[in-house]
Amino acid sequence: MSYNNILESIDDNILTITIDRPKKLNALNRETIQELHEAFKEAKNDEEVKVIIITGSGEKAFVAGADISEFADYSPKEGKKLAADGQEKLFNYVANFPKPVIAAINGFALGGGLELAMAAHFRIAAENAKMGLPEVSLGVIPGYGGTQRLSQLVGKGRAMEMIMTAGMIDANQALQYSLVNHVVEIDQLLEFAEKIAAKIMKNSTVAVAAAIKAINANFEDGVNGFETEINEFGRSFGTEDFKEGTSAFLGKRKANFPGK
Ligand code: COA
């Protein structure tokens, strides 16, 4: 499918989605959010896609936030709908995506940009990355899951400070905060993400999907994560991948997972 605001490329089972509005620092307007939703939805059913890397066009920005020009005159009701629709269509969709999603943060990841990176399963930052949730400087709060996911990732006190000050942290501070897993030079960013993707793809895709579900269960209200783990663990025993994985180990050979 072709889009106006995002680019897609697939190589060795890795789909790279690049948000491509560099003149607006890749800000997320409604159309971009819709296109991202469609791209993820398509990737879900595409057997060729095993891992997704999400990044921004150019070196200056991953995503500099939700597109402020689109919501500047919204009413409270419209604001609420904006957050609810965005969370459902994109941010929760990415967080619960059954295939690994890695955010490769090149430059500014602010507001909705950091929220998108936090919805991904983990993050790698380029040395020039700058991250923050500056919404209170605009008289609003993060609405795409930022108050929840930032607290989960960096802890309550740090999230409180980052959100209340509307400040930015650099890549090394983000690493220290466990907001990102790795910091690399910008020209190594995608290659580094692809290396991790390749490691993931050696494993069972069905087991990886089950692991995403079980880990996410820890952060869902009213869900017992340990129970989810027990259920997903049990379900694994019925998969072809489990039979292949265990028999390959016992037969002292490399597993060749069918992904079923
Ligand atoms: N929404 C809409 N447009 C945005 C945007 C956003 N979140 N972030 C940047 N842009 C646009 C700017 O309006 C500008 O457009 P123009 O050239 O048509 O005037 C263009 O992108 C370049 O941005 P500019 O501000 O000129 O770049 P800069 O290098 O001086 O500053 C930032 C970079 C990231 C510090 C600054 O753009 C910024 O603060 N952006 C908003 C961040 C934010 O508050 N995000 C949360 C939104 S809820």
Short mmCIF file of C-alpha atoms and ligand atoms in Angstrom, two decimals, residues 21-28 60 64-69 71 108 110-112 133-135 137-138 140 168, ligand 1:
data_model
loop_
_atom_site.label_atom_id
_atom_site.label_comp_id
_atom_site.label_asym_id
_atom_site.label_seq_id
_atom_site.Cartn_x
_atom_site.Cartn_y
_atom_site.Cartn_z
CA ARG A 21 7.00 14.49 7.38
CA PRO A 22 10.50 15.91 7.94
CA LYS A 23 9.44 19.52 7.31
CA LYS A 24 7.10 19.20 10.32
CA LEU A 25 9.64 17.15 12.28
CA ASN A 26 7.46 14.10 11.58
CA ALA A 27 4.64 15.41 13.81
CA LEU A 28 1.73 13.01 14.04
CA LYS A 60 16.58 15.77 13.33
CA ALA A 64 8.24 15.98 17.52
CA GLY A 65 4.79 15.24 18.91
CA ALA A 66 1.17 15.23 17.92
CA ASP A 67 0.47 17.88 15.28
CA ILE A 68 -0.35 20.92 17.41
CA SER A 69 -1.92 22.79 14.49
CA PHE A 71 -5.99 20.35 17.83
CA PHE A 108 13.55 14.57 18.94
CA LEU A 110 8.56 14.60 22.10
CA GLY A 111 4.98 14.33 23.25
CA GLY A 112 3.17 11.87 20.98
CA LEU A 133 6.68 15.06 27.31
CA PRO A 134 6.28 18.85 26.99
CA GLU A 135 2.46 18.91 26.96
CA SER A 137 3.93 23.77 28.44
CA LEU A 138 0.98 23.87 26.02
CA VAL A 140 -2.54 20.11 28.21
CA MET A 168 13.89 17.09 27.64
N1 COA B 1 3.16 19.94 15.69
C1 COA B 1 3.08 20.65 14.56
N2 COA B 1 4.15 21.19 13.95
C2 COA B 1 5.34 20.96 14.51
C3 COA B 1 5.51 20.23 15.69
C4 COA B 1 4.33 19.70 16.29
N3 COA B 1 4.38 18.97 17.41
N4 COA B 1 6.82 20.19 16.01
C5 COA B 1 7.46 20.89 15.06
N5 COA B 1 6.58 21.35 14.15
C6 COA B 1 6.86 22.14 12.95
C7 COA B 1 7.12 23.60 13.29
O1 COA B 1 5.92 24.31 13.45
C8 COA B 1 7.90 24.05 12.07
O2 COA B 1 7.00 24.24 11.01
P1 COA B 1 7.15 25.53 10.03
O3 COA B 1 8.53 25.37 9.43
O4 COA B 1 6.06 25.35 9.05
O5 COA B 1 7.05 26.72 10.92
C9 COA B 1 8.73 22.80 11.73
O6 COA B 1 8.06 21.70 12.33
C10 COA B 1 10.15 22.84 12.27
O7 COA B 1 10.09 23.09 13.67
P2 COA B 1 10.85 24.28 14.41
O8 COA B 1 10.14 24.58 15.68
O9 COA B 1 11.08 25.43 13.46
O10 COA B 1 12.25 23.58 14.69
P3 COA B 1 13.28 23.95 15.86
O11 COA B 1 14.53 23.20 15.54
O12 COA B 1 13.36 25.42 16.06
O13 COA B 1 12.63 23.33 17.21
C11 COA B 1 11.49 21.64 18.51
C12 COA B 1 12.47 21.94 17.35
C13 COA B 1 11.23 20.15 18.51
C14 COA B 1 12.15 22.05 19.84
C15 COA B 1 10.19 22.44 18.30
O14 COA B 1 9.73 22.20 16.98
C16 COA B 1 9.07 22.08 19.25
O15 COA B 1 9.10 22.47 20.40
N6 COA B 1 8.05 21.34 18.77
C17 COA B 1 6.87 21.04 19.52
C18 COA B 1 7.17 19.95 20.53
C19 COA B 1 5.94 19.65 21.37
O16 COA B 1 5.49 20.48 22.15
N7 COA B 1 5.39 18.46 21.19
C20 COA B 1 4.28 17.99 21.95
C21 COA B 1 3.02 18.20 21.24
S1 COA B 1 1.63 17.69 22.21
#
